[in-house]
Each structure stands twice: as structure tokens, then as C-alpha cells.
Amino acid sequence: RKMAFAPLIDMTRIRWLRLLLVFAFARADVYHYHLNLGAYGTQTNLRYRQSGMFSHNDAPSKTAPGNGHSYIDFGDLEFQVMPGELSMAYPGAVTYVEVAVFESSHFSELGVTVAGAAAKQYCCTPWVENRTGCNPSRGLIRTWDESKPTKNGTIEIIRIPVPLTPGKKVKLKHAGFEQLGHAPYSAEGKGYKVRQSGLYSLLLANCDATNALDVLVTGETKWLNPYGYLPGEIYGMMPFFGVMASIYFVACAGWAVLCCWLYVCATPEESAVSRGRSGAQDAAPRLTELQRWISVVLVLGLVENSLKFGDYVGWNADGERNTGALAASLVFGVTKRALSRVLVVMTSLGYSVVKPSLGPQLSKVAALGLTYFMVDMAYDLLLNLPGSKVVDTASSGSAASVFLADGVTVLVLLLAAVDVVFYVWILQALVGTITYLERKKEETKLLLFRRFRVVLVTAFLFSVAWSLYTALASAQGYFESHWSSAWSVNAVWEVSYVLITVAIAVLWMPSKHAQRYAYSSQLKTFDPDEDGSGGDDDFDDTGSGFDSATNAHVEMRSNDHSVDAEYGGELDDGGGGGGGGGGEEEFPAMSISEVITGTKLATGGEKLT
């Protein structure tokens, strides 16, 4: 979703919302519990977490801290009746809580459909028992077809008796581990061993209808993969952001070398050329405003990807995310995306190439960029920062989870709307700039913007194709069954984004001849068939109010063909090409005053008439 213009990408988020809630909120790490498991009959009596787990044989890596081991340790969970539920102790009385762990393909084996019930029933209450014959000794209903293969095992359920004594806790490891057939809590304390790769769920169920009381669940669970604590569905993001940080580092280093050459290593003559003032021995080289914006975006990309890589490395090693690194990466990422959109709009408007400033349009561009920044920041903070209540309520179906899911949906729609505005504005501005350059016959700059148009059109076509693919794939449940590759959806947008950024940087890279693209105007080819009315002088296509008659100097075509060769060969402004082909005559650069007064050129040319 992180590329320069992506309205279709943002609309795809809506279809992806359900899967996103699972992958964004379920974290296969060291997860700390402090939640209210509601009494039977409430919307919060069933709570679960889900995450991808690799087996030893399928793991992409077997490095520390996993060292090839894969297990889910939930033995440290503690249960007690919610404080305030009981006014006195009831010795010997208990309420039961079920803990189930299973590979998610077996989720359909939970619960039973009952005639007359509006929804599937998961708890074996007396009413359900009379209609289905479920086993009342197991509060959580489990059904399965014996003919189905159980490659990833079946549903393992532990029933925990919670004493009806205020403040008295019971730990799962001591209360019910012997109930599991394969004894998950061995002497090594490795917990539930993952034998087959898959999306695993840990379900807590409060199904006791006799003593229906809220239960407080505390403690922690550890979800360890063979390589560490990173969830299996996002493991690929760690090496990916490492590669991305390296790419940005190379891009920034190359850009810095070009800037250094321009400022430090250029000869006085080359420095003069970069300033556009032939013969000015004391002129200092400079970057255009557009090149400064590109520098900022590249640095932001490097910092963002480095922070994300460090965040994932630390998470994988410790099992808990560094909130500071996560927040910093989000801020740098949102800032980069906002500035990049602003950069593309300004480039399309011809800033620093066709016009020296954006005038009143600058405030509009800034306002749109600020709007994107605020909406995208709210979206990213809601989904990524730990401690969000969404983590505890996403699977509960409670009013809080519905409210937060609706909030995410609203933010997705707002982001889509802002991106549509960016996209339409970019198209209109680029068409206007190219039309203006065609009328002015500034072939060198026109070629540059045509190449820029190819970059944007290619990116747009790719956006459409990838958006359609992800929409169809998610609608058919592809990424739920291919969970290990789900991380690639956002990763592809990051790759597309950096390619666009690098393409723009290449088009406007610093060099001794880059100033030919800076704000100035070429003289049109002198055509005796034109009426010379000058009606095309005003550039109003993008609403800038720019009048070319106010230029400080006018750029003429250079006789140095090596300059043209640097940008793909000699550029023909529409005439006969060479000096003897009967085409237009070429002149060195000169000021407006020299053109108006007809002063003899420094090279010995005649007066202009």
C-alpha cells in the first residue's frame, strides 16, 4: 500500500480487513494476558489467538533463539474468579474453563448447529445437550469426522477447575496438563509441540452455565518457532527489510557521491555549467529544489527500513517488540509516504523545471500531504502499536471489537479518498506540463517528462494488476491457506515504491548537465510559417499563472553533443538536426536583455533581427 499513488491498493484493504485483523493482532511471541473471560451467555466467553507456526522440518531457518524447536507454551496461564464476582468463598465449588489448542483447519470441528438457534453453539449447556446429546463433562463442544485425515493433529482440550474462592488462582500447568494425550509439558517444559506447520489457535472458553462467572486470565504464553519468536506469517518481513535497507543504503550512497562530485569535485568550468552561467569562474554548484526533495525521501526510506529491520530482529530474539523502535519506524514511514506523494505532485506540476515556485498551489499540496499524514498515522498506530485494546477484543465479537474494526474501515476509506485526489491531480498536472512543453518546443525537458510519464504509467498498470490479484486471492481464501506467503502482499508494494523512487532519482540525478532541466525556458525553433502571436507563452495548464516572459535568462540548445549523449543521444528540437541540414540555427545561451537589444553574441554571431 506504500507506493506513490495507489487508490486501488487502498480499496483492496477493505477486502483484506478480516485477514488483516488476524495477522496484525495475533502475535506469536511472548504474549502477556490480563483479560476478562466473560461468563457463559456473554459475547466475550470465547477468546482466541492465532498465529503461524513452522515445524522443525519446514522451518525457513533454525537459528537462535529457536534452534530448531517449535512449541506453544501456555502452561503459565493462571485463572481466578474475577474480583467482585464473589462476596464469600464456596469451599469445594468450582467453575470450569476450557483451553483448546489446534491447527486452524480443525476450527470447523468446534461447535454444533442446533435447530432453533440463530448461531452455532459452542458450549454444551443443558439446553444444547437435550437437542444434540453432547457430553456435559466437556463444556466446549468438539465434533469431528473420523474419515478425515488428521495430518496436523486434532483439537486438544484441557478443562481447568477454577475454585470459587476470591483471590485464589490456579495455574494451567499444574491443573490439567495430564489431560493431554501426548503430555505436552515434559520435563524440559517445552509445552505443546508443533509437529506440522500451520496456523495454530489457542482458544479460551468459559462454558460453565451452572456457575456462570467472569474469570480473570493472567500470565503469559510463548509461541516459539524454530528460528525465534516472530510469527510465521510475517517471518519473511525480517530478511525483506534487511534487503530493503541495503537497497536504500546503496541508493543514498550513490546519490551522495553524485552530490559530492557536484559540490566538491567539479572543476570551475563544470561548476559554472551547473549554475547555467557560462564563464562564471566563481559560481558554486547547486542542487535543484527537486533534487533536495529526492534527497530527503531517500534518507527517510533508509531510516524507516533500518528501523523496521531492527524492530523485527529484536522481536524475533526477545519475543517482545521495542515500542520506541516500532513508533519511530511508523513515524518515518508515514512521513516518507506523505512527502513522496507531495514530491510526485510537485514534479508533475513542473516545479523547479518549468516554474520556479508553485505559488498558491503550494498551500494546497501541503494541505493534502498533511491530511494524508494524519490519516495514515492514525491507521498505522491503531494496527501496530502494542497495548491496543484491539488485541484483546479482535476475536471476541464484542462491541469494542466491532467499534475498532469500523474505525479501521473508516480510515481505509479516507486513505483511499486522499490517494484518489493525489492520483487525479498527478495525472492532470503531468498532462498540462507535457502539453506546455510541446507547445514551447522544449524538447530536452519534454523528453524528461515523457520518461517520467512512462514510469508512472508502468507503476499504475502494475498497481491495477496486483490489486486485482490480491482482491481475488483474498476473496477465495488463498492467503488463509497459504499463510506463510501473506507477508509478500505488502512487501510487493514496498518494492514497487522503491523502484519508483529510484527511477525518479535517476531521471533527476545530480550532474554537471542537470541544470539544463532546471527552471528556464528554451527559445522556440524559429519557424517562418508561424504567425508569432505568442499566444502560448503563458503556462496556465496547471493553474500556476506562470508567464515565461519573466524568465531571468533563456536556455538555447548547446553545440556540445556530448551533453546530449549523456541523456540518451543528441536531442532534435524538431528541425533538420545538424548544422547544415537547412534547419534552425543554434545559438549559445544569452540573457533576455541580449535577445531584446540584439547585442552581438560573445562568439562573434550577428545581431538577431
Coordinates of C-alpha atoms in Angstrom, one line a residue:
R1 CA 0.0 0.0 0.0
K2 CA 3.1 2.3 0.2
M3 CA 3.6 3.5 -3.3
A4 CA 3.3 7.0 -4.6
F5 CA -0.2 6.7 -6.0
A6 CA -2.5 3.7 -5.1
P7 CA -6.2 4.3 -4.9
L8 CA -6.9 0.7 -6.0
I9 CA -4.4 -0.5 -3.4
D10 CA -6.3 1.2 -0.6
M11 CA -9.7 -0.2 -1.8
T12 CA -8.2 -3.7 -1.7
R13 CA -7.6 -3.1 2.1
I14 CA -11.3 -3.4 2.6
R15 CA -11.4 -6.9 1.3
W16 CA -8.4 -7.7 3.3
L17 CA -9.7 -6.4 6.6
R18 CA -10.7 -9.7 8.1
L19 CA -7.4 -11.4 7.3
L20 CA -5.5 -8.3 8.4
L21 CA -7.1 -8.4 11.8
V22 CA -5.9 -11.9 12.3
F23 CA -2.3 -11.2 11.1
A24 CA -2.0 -7.8 12.7
F25 CA -3.2 -8.6 16.2
A26 CA -2.2 -12.2 16.6
R27 CA 1.5 -12.2 17.7
A28 CA 3.4 -15.5 18.0
D29 CA 5.7 -14.2 20.7
V30 CA 5.7 -13.8 24.4
Y31 CA 2.2 -12.6 24.9
H32 CA 1.0 -11.3 28.3
Y33 CA -2.5 -11.9 29.3
H34 CA -4.7 -9.8 31.5
L35 CA -8.2 -10.2 30.2
N36 CA -11.7 -10.8 31.4
L37 CA -13.1 -14.1 30.1
G38 CA -16.8 -13.4 30.2
A39 CA -19.3 -15.7 31.8
Y40 CA -21.4 -18.0 29.6
G41 CA -24.1 -16.1 27.8
T42 CA -21.9 -13.0 27.1
Q43 CA -20.1 -12.1 23.9
T44 CA -16.7 -12.5 25.5
N45 CA -16.8 -16.1 26.8
L46 CA -14.8 -17.3 23.8
R47 CA -11.4 -15.7 23.2
Y48 CA -8.6 -16.9 20.9
R49 CA -5.2 -16.0 19.4
Q50 CA -3.9 -17.3 16.1
S51 CA -0.5 -17.4 14.6
G52 CA 1.6 -19.3 12.0
M53 CA 3.9 -21.9 13.4
F54 CA 6.6 -23.8 11.4
S55 CA 7.6 -27.4 12.3
H56 CA 11.2 -28.4 12.6
N57 CA 11.3 -29.9 9.1
D58 CA 9.6 -26.9 7.3
A59 CA 11.3 -24.1 9.1
P60 CA 13.0 -21.4 6.8
S61 CA 15.7 -21.1 9.5
K62 CA 16.8 -22.9 12.6
T63 CA 18.9 -20.2 14.3
A64 CA 18.8 -18.9 17.8
P65 CA 16.8 -18.5 19.9
G66 CA 14.6 -21.2 18.4
N67 CA 17.5 -23.5 17.5
G68 CA 15.1 -25.8 15.6
H69 CA 12.5 -26.2 18.4
S70 CA 8.8 -25.3 17.8
Y71 CA 6.2 -25.2 20.5
I72 CA 3.4 -23.3 22.2
D73 CA 3.9 -22.9 25.9
F74 CA 0.7 -21.8 27.7
G75 CA 1.3 -23.6 31.0
D76 CA 1.9 -20.4 32.9
L77 CA -1.6 -19.1 32.4
E78 CA -3.4 -18.5 35.7
F79 CA -7.2 -18.4 36.3
Q80 CA -9.3 -16.9 39.1
V81 CA -12.8 -15.7 39.5
M82 CA -13.0 -12.1 38.6
P83 CA -12.6 -9.9 41.7
G84 CA -16.0 -8.6 42.8
E85 CA -17.9 -11.6 41.4
L86 CA -18.0 -13.4 44.8
S87 CA -18.8 -12.0 48.2
M88 CA -17.7 -15.1 50.0
A89 CA -15.8 -18.4 49.4
Y90 CA -17.5 -21.6 48.5
P91 CA -15.2 -24.4 49.5
G92 CA -15.1 -27.3 47.1
A93 CA -17.2 -25.4 44.4
V94 CA -15.6 -24.7 41.1
T95 CA -16.4 -23.2 37.7
Y96 CA -14.8 -24.7 34.6
V97 CA -12.7 -23.1 31.9
E98 CA -11.6 -24.9 28.8
V99 CA -8.3 -24.3 27.0
A100 CA -8.1 -25.7 23.4
V101 CA -5.1 -25.7 21.1
F102 CA -5.4 -26.8 17.5
E103 CA -4.3 -26.2 13.9
S104 CA -6.9 -23.8 12.4
S105 CA -8.1 -26.2 9.7
H106 CA -9.9 -28.1 12.5
F107 CA -11.8 -25.0 13.6
S108 CA -14.9 -26.4 11.9
E109 CA -14.8 -29.3 14.3
L110 CA -15.8 -27.0 17.2
G111 CA -19.4 -26.3 17.9
V112 CA -22.6 -27.8 16.6
T113 CA -25.6 -26.5 14.7
V114 CA -28.9 -26.6 16.7
A115 CA -32.3 -26.3 15.3
G116 CA -34.0 -23.2 16.6
A117 CA -30.7 -21.5 17.4
A118 CA -29.7 -18.4 15.5
A119 CA -26.0 -19.2 15.6
K120 CA -23.7 -22.2 16.0
Q121 CA -23.5 -23.4 19.6
Y122 CA -20.0 -24.0 21.1
C123 CA -20.9 -24.8 24.7
C124 CA -22.7 -27.9 25.9
T125 CA -25.3 -26.4 28.1
P126 CA -28.4 -28.5 29.3
W127 CA -30.5 -26.9 26.5
V128 CA -27.9 -27.9 23.9
E129 CA -27.4 -31.4 25.5
N130 CA -31.2 -32.1 25.2
R131 CA -31.1 -31.4 21.5
T132 CA -27.7 -32.8 20.4
G133 CA -26.7 -35.3 23.0
C134 CA -23.3 -33.5 23.6
N135 CA -21.1 -34.7 26.5
P136 CA -21.8 -32.4 29.5
S137 CA -18.5 -33.4 31.1
R138 CA -16.9 -31.2 28.3
G139 CA -18.2 -27.7 28.2
L140 CA -16.6 -26.9 24.8
I141 CA -18.3 -29.0 22.1
R142 CA -15.9 -30.8 19.8
T143 CA -17.1 -32.9 16.8
W144 CA -15.1 -34.5 14.1
D145 CA -15.3 -36.8 11.1
E146 CA -13.3 -40.0 11.7
S147 CA -12.8 -40.3 8.0
K148 CA -11.0 -37.0 7.7
P149 CA -7.2 -37.2 7.8
T150 CA -5.6 -35.6 10.9
K151 CA -2.3 -34.7 9.4
N152 CA -1.9 -31.7 11.7
G153 CA -3.4 -33.4 14.7
T154 CA -6.8 -32.7 16.2
I155 CA -8.2 -30.4 18.9
E156 CA -6.6 -30.8 22.3
I157 CA -8.8 -29.6 25.2
I158 CA -7.8 -29.0 28.8
R159 CA -10.5 -28.4 31.4
I160 CA -9.4 -26.2 34.2
P161 CA -11.4 -26.2 37.5
V162 CA -11.3 -22.6 38.9
P163 CA -12.2 -22.5 42.7
L164 CA -15.0 -20.2 43.8
T165 CA -12.7 -18.5 46.3
P166 CA -12.0 -14.8 45.9
G167 CA -8.3 -14.2 45.0
K168 CA -7.4 -17.9 44.7
K169 CA -5.5 -18.7 41.4
V170 CA -4.9 -21.9 39.6
K171 CA -2.1 -22.4 37.1
L172 CA -2.9 -24.4 34.0
K173 CA 0.4 -26.3 34.1
H174 CA -0.4 -27.8 37.4
A175 CA -4.2 -28.2 37.0
G176 CA -4.7 -30.1 33.8
F177 CA -1.5 -30.9 31.8
E178 CA -2.0 -34.6 32.3
Q179 CA -5.3 -34.5 30.3
L180 CA -3.4 -34.2 27.0
G181 CA -2.6 -37.5 25.4
H182 CA 0.9 -36.6 24.3
A183 CA 1.9 -34.9 27.6
P184 CA 3.0 -31.5 26.2
Y185 CA 4.5 -30.4 29.5
S186 CA 7.5 -32.6 29.5
A187 CA 10.4 -32.4 31.9
E188 CA 12.1 -29.9 29.6
G189 CA 9.0 -27.6 29.8
K190 CA 8.6 -27.3 26.1
G191 CA 4.8 -27.0 26.1
Y192 CA 2.7 -28.1 23.2
K193 CA 5.0 -29.4 20.4
V194 CA 4.2 -28.3 16.9
R195 CA 4.5 -31.4 14.7
Q196 CA 3.2 -29.9 11.4
S197 CA 3.4 -26.4 10.1
G198 CA 0.2 -24.4 10.0
L199 CA -1.9 -21.6 11.6
Y200 CA -2.4 -22.6 15.2
S201 CA -5.1 -21.2 17.5
L202 CA -5.2 -21.1 21.3
L203 CA -8.9 -20.8 22.5
L204 CA -10.1 -20.0 25.9
A205 CA -13.7 -20.9 26.6
N206 CA -15.9 -20.1 29.6
C207 CA -18.8 -22.5 29.0
D208 CA -19.9 -23.3 32.6
A209 CA -23.6 -22.5 32.6
T210 CA -24.1 -23.8 36.2
N211 CA -21.7 -21.4 37.9
A212 CA -21.6 -18.7 35.3
L213 CA -19.0 -16.2 36.5
D214 CA -16.4 -14.0 34.8
V215 CA -12.9 -15.4 35.0
L216 CA -9.7 -13.3 35.1
V217 CA -6.9 -14.8 33.0
T218 CA -3.3 -13.7 33.7
G219 CA 0.1 -15.0 32.9
E220 CA 1.8 -15.4 29.5
T221 CA 2.1 -17.7 26.5
K222 CA 5.2 -18.3 24.5
W223 CA 5.0 -19.2 20.8
L224 CA 8.4 -20.2 19.7
N225 CA 9.3 -21.1 16.1
P226 CA 12.4 -22.9 15.0
Y227 CA 14.1 -19.6 14.3
G228 CA 12.7 -17.5 17.1
Y229 CA 9.6 -15.7 18.3
L230 CA 8.5 -14.0 15.1
P231 CA 5.0 -15.1 13.9
G232 CA 5.4 -17.5 11.0
E233 CA 3.1 -15.4 8.7
I234 CA 5.4 -12.4 8.9
Y235 CA 8.8 -14.1 9.3
G236 CA 9.7 -13.1 5.7
M237 CA 9.5 -9.4 6.7
M238 CA 12.7 -9.6 8.7
P239 CA 15.1 -10.6 5.8
F240 CA 13.0 -8.5 3.4
F241 CA 13.5 -5.2 5.4
G242 CA 17.2 -6.1 5.7
V243 CA 17.4 -6.2 1.9
M244 CA 15.4 -3.1 1.5
A245 CA 17.6 -1.2 4.0
S246 CA 20.6 -2.3 1.9
I247 CA 19.0 -1.1 -1.3
Y248 CA 18.3 2.3 0.2
F249 CA 21.8 2.5 1.6
V250 CA 23.3 1.8 -1.9
A251 CA 20.9 4.4 -3.4
C252 CA 21.7 7.0 -0.7
A253 CA 25.4 6.3 -1.1
G254 CA 25.3 6.7 -4.9
W255 CA 23.2 9.9 -4.6
A256 CA 25.7 11.3 -2.0
V257 CA 28.6 10.5 -4.3
L258 CA 26.9 12.4 -7.2
C259 CA 26.2 15.4 -4.9
C260 CA 29.8 15.3 -3.6
W261 CA 31.1 15.3 -7.1
L262 CA 28.9 18.2 -8.0
Y263 CA 29.9 20.3 -4.9
V264 CA 33.5 19.2 -4.3
C265 CA 35.0 17.5 -7.3
A266 CA 33.6 19.6 -10.2
T267 CA 36.0 21.9 -12.0
P268 CA 35.3 25.7 -12.1
E269 CA 34.1 25.3 -15.6
E270 CA 31.8 22.4 -14.7
S271 CA 30.5 24.3 -11.7
A272 CA 29.7 27.2 -14.0
V273 CA 27.7 24.9 -16.3
S274 CA 25.8 23.5 -13.3
R275 CA 24.8 27.1 -12.5
G276 CA 23.8 27.8 -16.0
R277 CA 26.2 30.7 -16.3
S278 CA 28.8 30.1 -18.9
G279 CA 32.2 31.7 -17.9
A280 CA 31.3 32.4 -14.3
Q281 CA 34.5 31.2 -12.6
D282 CA 33.4 31.9 -9.1
A283 CA 30.0 30.2 -9.4
A284 CA 29.2 27.5 -6.9
P285 CA 27.4 24.3 -7.9
R286 CA 24.0 23.6 -6.5
L287 CA 21.2 21.1 -6.4
T288 CA 17.8 21.9 -7.7
E289 CA 14.9 22.1 -5.3
L290 CA 13.5 18.9 -6.7
Q291 CA 16.8 17.1 -6.1
R292 CA 16.7 18.3 -2.5
W293 CA 13.3 16.7 -2.1
I294 CA 14.6 13.5 -3.6
S295 CA 17.5 13.5 -1.1
V296 CA 15.1 13.8 1.8
V297 CA 12.9 10.9 0.6
L298 CA 15.9 8.6 0.1
V299 CA 17.2 9.3 3.6
L300 CA 13.7 8.8 5.1
G301 CA 13.5 5.5 3.3
L302 CA 16.8 4.4 4.6
V303 CA 16.0 5.3 8.2
E304 CA 12.5 3.7 8.0
N305 CA 13.7 0.4 6.6
S306 CA 16.6 0.2 9.0
L307 CA 14.3 0.8 12.0
K308 CA 11.9 -1.8 10.8
F309 CA 14.7 -4.4 10.3
G310 CA 16.0 -3.7 13.8
D311 CA 12.5 -4.0 15.2
Y312 CA 11.9 -7.4 13.6
V313 CA 15.4 -8.7 14.7
G314 CA 14.7 -7.6 18.3
W315 CA 11.2 -9.1 18.3
N316 CA 12.5 -12.4 16.9
A317 CA 15.2 -12.5 19.6
D318 CA 13.3 -11.4 22.7
G319 CA 9.7 -12.2 21.9
E320 CA 8.5 -8.6 22.7
R321 CA 8.6 -5.6 20.4
N322 CA 10.5 -2.5 21.2
T323 CA 7.8 0.2 21.3
G324 CA 10.2 3.0 20.7
A325 CA 11.7 1.4 17.5
L326 CA 8.2 0.5 16.3
A327 CA 6.8 4.0 16.8
A328 CA 9.9 5.6 15.2
S329 CA 9.6 3.4 12.2
L330 CA 5.9 4.2 11.8
V331 CA 6.6 8.0 12.0
F332 CA 9.4 7.8 9.5
G333 CA 7.4 5.6 7.2
V334 CA 4.3 7.8 7.2
T335 CA 6.4 10.9 6.7
K336 CA 8.2 9.3 3.8
R337 CA 5.0 8.3 2.1
A338 CA 3.4 11.7 2.6
L339 CA 6.5 13.6 1.3
S340 CA 6.8 11.2 -1.6
R341 CA 3.2 11.9 -2.8
V342 CA 3.9 15.6 -2.4
L343 CA 7.1 15.1 -4.4
V344 CA 5.3 13.4 -7.3
V345 CA 2.7 16.1 -7.4
M346 CA 5.3 18.9 -7.4
T347 CA 7.3 17.1 -10.1
S348 CA 4.2 16.7 -12.3
L349 CA 3.4 20.4 -11.9
G350 CA 6.9 21.1 -13.3
Y351 CA 8.3 22.6 -10.1
S352 CA 11.9 23.8 -10.5
V353 CA 11.9 22.7 -14.1
V354 CA 9.1 24.7 -15.8
K355 CA 8.3 27.1 -12.9
P356 CA 10.4 28.5 -10.1
S357 CA 7.7 28.1 -7.5
L358 CA 4.2 26.7 -7.1
G359 CA 2.6 30.0 -5.9
P360 CA -0.8 29.5 -4.3
Q361 CA -0.8 25.8 -5.2
L362 CA 1.9 25.2 -2.6
S363 CA -0.5 25.5 0.2
K364 CA -2.9 23.1 -1.4
V365 CA -0.2 20.5 -2.0
A366 CA 0.9 20.9 1.7
A367 CA -2.6 20.6 3.0
L368 CA -3.2 17.4 1.0
G369 CA 0.1 15.9 2.2
L370 CA -0.7 16.8 5.8
T371 CA -4.1 15.2 5.5
Y372 CA -2.6 12.0 4.2
F373 CA 0.0 12.1 7.1
M374 CA -2.6 12.4 9.8
V375 CA -5.0 9.7 8.4
D376 CA -2.2 7.2 7.6
M377 CA -0.6 7.8 11.0
A378 CA -3.8 7.1 12.8
Y379 CA -4.3 3.9 10.7
D380 CA -0.7 2.6 11.4
L381 CA -0.8 3.4 15.1
L382 CA -4.2 1.6 15.5
L383 CA -3.0 -1.5 13.8
N384 CA 0.6 -1.8 15.0
L385 CA 1.2 -0.3 18.4
P386 CA 1.1 -2.8 21.3
G387 CA -1.3 -2.3 24.1
S388 CA -4.2 -1.5 21.7
K389 CA -7.5 -3.0 23.0
V390 CA -8.0 -4.4 19.6
V391 CA -5.5 -7.1 20.5
D392 CA -7.8 -8.4 23.3
T393 CA -11.1 -7.9 21.5
A394 CA -10.5 -8.7 17.9
S395 CA -11.6 -12.3 18.2
S396 CA -14.4 -11.7 20.7
G397 CA -17.1 -10.2 18.6
S398 CA -17.7 -7.6 21.4
A399 CA -19.0 -4.1 20.9
A400 CA -15.4 -2.8 21.4
S401 CA -14.0 -5.0 18.6
V402 CA -16.8 -4.0 16.3
F403 CA -16.2 -0.4 17.0
L404 CA -12.5 -0.6 16.4
A405 CA -13.0 -2.7 13.2
D406 CA -15.4 0.0 12.0
G407 CA -12.7 2.7 12.8
V408 CA -10.1 0.8 10.7
T409 CA -12.6 0.6 7.9
V410 CA -13.3 4.4 8.0
L411 CA -9.6 5.1 8.0
V412 CA -9.1 2.8 5.0
L413 CA -11.8 4.7 3.1
L414 CA -10.3 8.0 4.0
L415 CA -6.9 6.9 2.8
A416 CA -8.4 5.7 -0.4
A417 CA -10.1 9.0 -1.0
V418 CA -6.9 11.0 -0.3
D419 CA -5.0 8.8 -2.7
V420 CA -7.6 9.2 -5.4
V421 CA -7.2 13.0 -5.1
F422 CA -3.4 12.6 -5.4
Y423 CA -3.8 10.4 -8.4
V424 CA -6.1 12.6 -10.3
W425 CA -4.0 15.7 -9.5
I426 CA -0.9 14.0 -10.7
L427 CA -2.5 13.0 -14.0
Q428 CA -3.9 16.4 -14.7
A429 CA -0.7 18.2 -13.8
L430 CA 1.5 15.9 -15.8
V431 CA -0.7 16.2 -18.9
G432 CA -0.6 20.0 -18.5
T433 CA 3.1 20.2 -18.2
I434 CA 3.8 17.9 -21.2
T435 CA 1.3 19.9 -23.3
Y436 CA 3.0 23.2 -22.3
L437 CA 6.5 21.8 -23.2
E438 CA 5.2 20.5 -26.6
R439 CA 3.8 24.0 -27.4
K440 CA 7.1 25.7 -26.3
K441 CA 9.1 23.1 -28.2
E442 CA 11.4 22.5 -25.3
E443 CA 12.5 19.1 -26.5
T444 CA 15.1 18.3 -23.8
K445 CA 12.7 18.8 -20.9
L446 CA 9.8 17.2 -22.9
L447 CA 11.8 14.0 -23.2
L448 CA 12.5 14.0 -19.5
F449 CA 8.8 14.4 -18.6
R450 CA 7.8 11.7 -21.2
R451 CA 10.1 9.3 -19.4
F452 CA 8.6 10.3 -16.1
R453 CA 5.2 9.6 -17.6
V454 CA 6.4 6.1 -18.6
V455 CA 7.4 5.4 -15.0
L456 CA 4.1 6.5 -13.6
V457 CA 2.0 4.6 -16.2
T458 CA 4.0 1.4 -15.6
A459 CA 3.5 1.8 -11.9
F460 CA -0.2 2.3 -12.3
L461 CA -0.6 -0.7 -14.6
F462 CA 1.3 -2.8 -12.1
S463 CA -0.9 -1.4 -9.2
V464 CA -4.1 -2.4 -11.1
A465 CA -2.8 -5.9 -11.8
W466 CA -1.5 -6.6 -8.3
S467 CA -4.7 -5.1 -6.7
L468 CA -6.9 -7.4 -8.7
Y469 CA -4.8 -10.4 -7.9
T470 CA -4.8 -9.7 -4.1
A471 CA -8.5 -9.0 -4.1
L472 CA -9.4 -12.2 -5.9
A473 CA -6.9 -14.2 -3.9
S474 CA -8.1 -12.9 -0.5
A475 CA -11.8 -13.4 -1.5
Q476 CA -11.1 -17.0 -2.3
G477 CA -9.2 -17.5 1.0
Y478 CA -5.9 -18.1 -0.7
F479 CA -3.8 -16.3 1.9
E480 CA -5.5 -18.1 4.8
S481 CA -4.4 -21.4 3.4
H482 CA -1.0 -20.0 2.2
W483 CA -0.4 -18.0 5.3
S484 CA 3.4 -18.3 5.1
S485 CA 3.4 -16.0 2.0
A486 CA 0.9 -13.5 3.2
W487 CA 3.7 -11.0 4.1
S488 CA 4.5 -10.7 0.4
V489 CA 1.4 -8.6 -0.3
N490 CA 2.7 -5.5 1.5
A491 CA 6.3 -6.4 0.5
V492 CA 5.5 -6.1 -3.2
W493 CA 4.2 -2.6 -2.6
E494 CA 7.4 -1.7 -0.8
V495 CA 9.4 -3.0 -3.8
S496 CA 7.3 -1.1 -6.3
Y497 CA 7.6 2.0 -4.1
V498 CA 11.4 1.9 -4.0
L499 CA 11.6 1.3 -7.8
I500 CA 9.5 4.4 -8.5
T501 CA 11.7 6.5 -6.1
V502 CA 14.9 5.2 -7.7
A503 CA 13.5 5.9 -11.2
I504 CA 12.7 9.5 -10.3
A505 CA 16.2 9.8 -8.7
V506 CA 17.8 8.5 -11.9
L507 CA 15.8 11.0 -14.1
W508 CA 16.8 13.9 -11.9
M509 CA 20.2 12.8 -10.7
P510 CA 22.8 15.5 -10.0
S511 CA 25.3 16.0 -12.8
K512 CA 27.2 18.9 -14.4
H513 CA 24.5 19.0 -17.1
A514 CA 21.4 18.5 -14.9
Q515 CA 20.9 22.3 -14.7
R516 CA 19.6 22.1 -18.3
Y517 CA 16.5 20.7 -16.7
A518 CA 16.3 23.4 -14.1
Y519 CA 13.8 26.3 -14.2
S520 CA 14.5 28.1 -17.5
S521 CA 13.0 28.2 -21.0
Q522 CA 14.4 27.2 -24.3
L523 CA 13.8 29.6 -27.3
K524 CA 11.4 28.1 -29.7
T525 CA 12.5 26.9 -33.0
F526 CA 12.2 29.9 -35.4
D527 CA 9.6 28.9 -38.0
P528 CA 8.8 31.5 -40.7
D529 CA 5.3 29.8 -41.1
E530 CA 4.3 30.7 -37.5
D531 CA 2.4 34.0 -37.0
G532 CA 4.5 34.8 -33.9
S533 CA 1.4 35.8 -32.0
G534 CA 2.9 34.4 -28.8
G535 CA -0.4 33.2 -27.6
D536 CA 1.2 30.1 -26.0
D537 CA 3.6 31.9 -23.8
D538 CA 1.5 31.8 -20.6
F539 CA 1.6 28.4 -18.9
D540 CA -1.8 28.0 -17.3
D541 CA -2.3 24.3 -17.7
T542 CA -1.7 23.6 -14.0
G543 CA -3.1 26.8 -12.6
S544 CA 0.3 28.3 -11.8
G545 CA -0.1 31.6 -13.6
F546 CA 3.5 31.3 -14.8
D547 CA 4.5 33.7 -17.6
S548 CA 7.6 32.7 -19.5
A549 CA 8.4 36.3 -20.2
T550 CA 9.6 36.8 -16.6
N551 CA 12.5 34.4 -17.0
A552 CA 15.8 35.6 -15.8
H553 CA 17.5 34.0 -18.8
V554 CA 16.6 31.9 -21.8
E555 CA 18.1 28.5 -22.4
M556 CA 19.3 27.8 -26.0
R557 CA 20.4 24.5 -27.5
S558 CA 24.1 23.6 -26.9
N559 CA 26.5 22.8 -29.7
D560 CA 28.2 20.3 -27.3
H561 CA 26.7 17.0 -28.5
S562 CA 28.4 15.1 -25.6
V563 CA 25.9 16.8 -23.3
D564 CA 23.0 15.3 -25.2
A565 CA 24.7 11.9 -25.4
E566 CA 24.6 11.8 -21.6
Y567 CA 20.8 11.7 -21.7
G568 CA 20.4 9.2 -24.5
G569 CA 21.9 10.8 -27.6
E570 CA 21.5 14.1 -29.5
L571 CA 18.1 15.7 -28.9
D572 CA 16.4 17.1 -32.0
D573 CA 14.2 20.1 -31.3
G574 CA 12.2 19.4 -34.4
G575 CA 14.4 21.0 -37.1
G576 CA 16.7 19.4 -39.5
G577 CA 19.1 18.1 -36.9
G578 CA 22.6 19.1 -38.0
G579 CA 24.1 22.5 -38.7
G580 CA 23.9 22.1 -42.5
G581 CA 20.5 20.5 -42.9
G582 CA 18.6 23.7 -43.6
G583 CA 17.1 23.6 -40.1
E584 CA 17.1 26.1 -37.4
E585 CA 20.3 27.9 -36.4
E586 CA 21.7 27.1 -32.9
F587 CA 22.8 29.8 -30.5
P588 CA 24.6 29.7 -27.2
A589 CA 22.8 30.8 -24.1
M590 CA 22.2 34.5 -23.6
S591 CA 20.1 36.7 -21.4
I592 CA 16.7 38.2 -22.2
S593 CA 18.3 41.7 -22.4
E594 CA 20.6 40.5 -25.1
V595 CA 17.8 39.0 -27.1
I596 CA 15.7 42.1 -26.8
T597 CA 18.5 44.6 -27.7
G598 CA 20.1 42.5 -30.3
T599 CA 23.6 42.7 -28.8
K600 CA 26.3 40.9 -30.7
L601 CA 26.9 37.4 -29.3
A602 CA 30.1 36.7 -27.4
T603 CA 31.0 34.0 -30.0
G604 CA 31.0 36.6 -32.8
G605 CA 27.5 36.0 -34.1
E606 CA 25.4 38.6 -35.8
K607 CA 22.5 40.6 -34.3
L608 CA 19.2 39.0 -34.0
T609 CA 16.5 40.6 -36.1

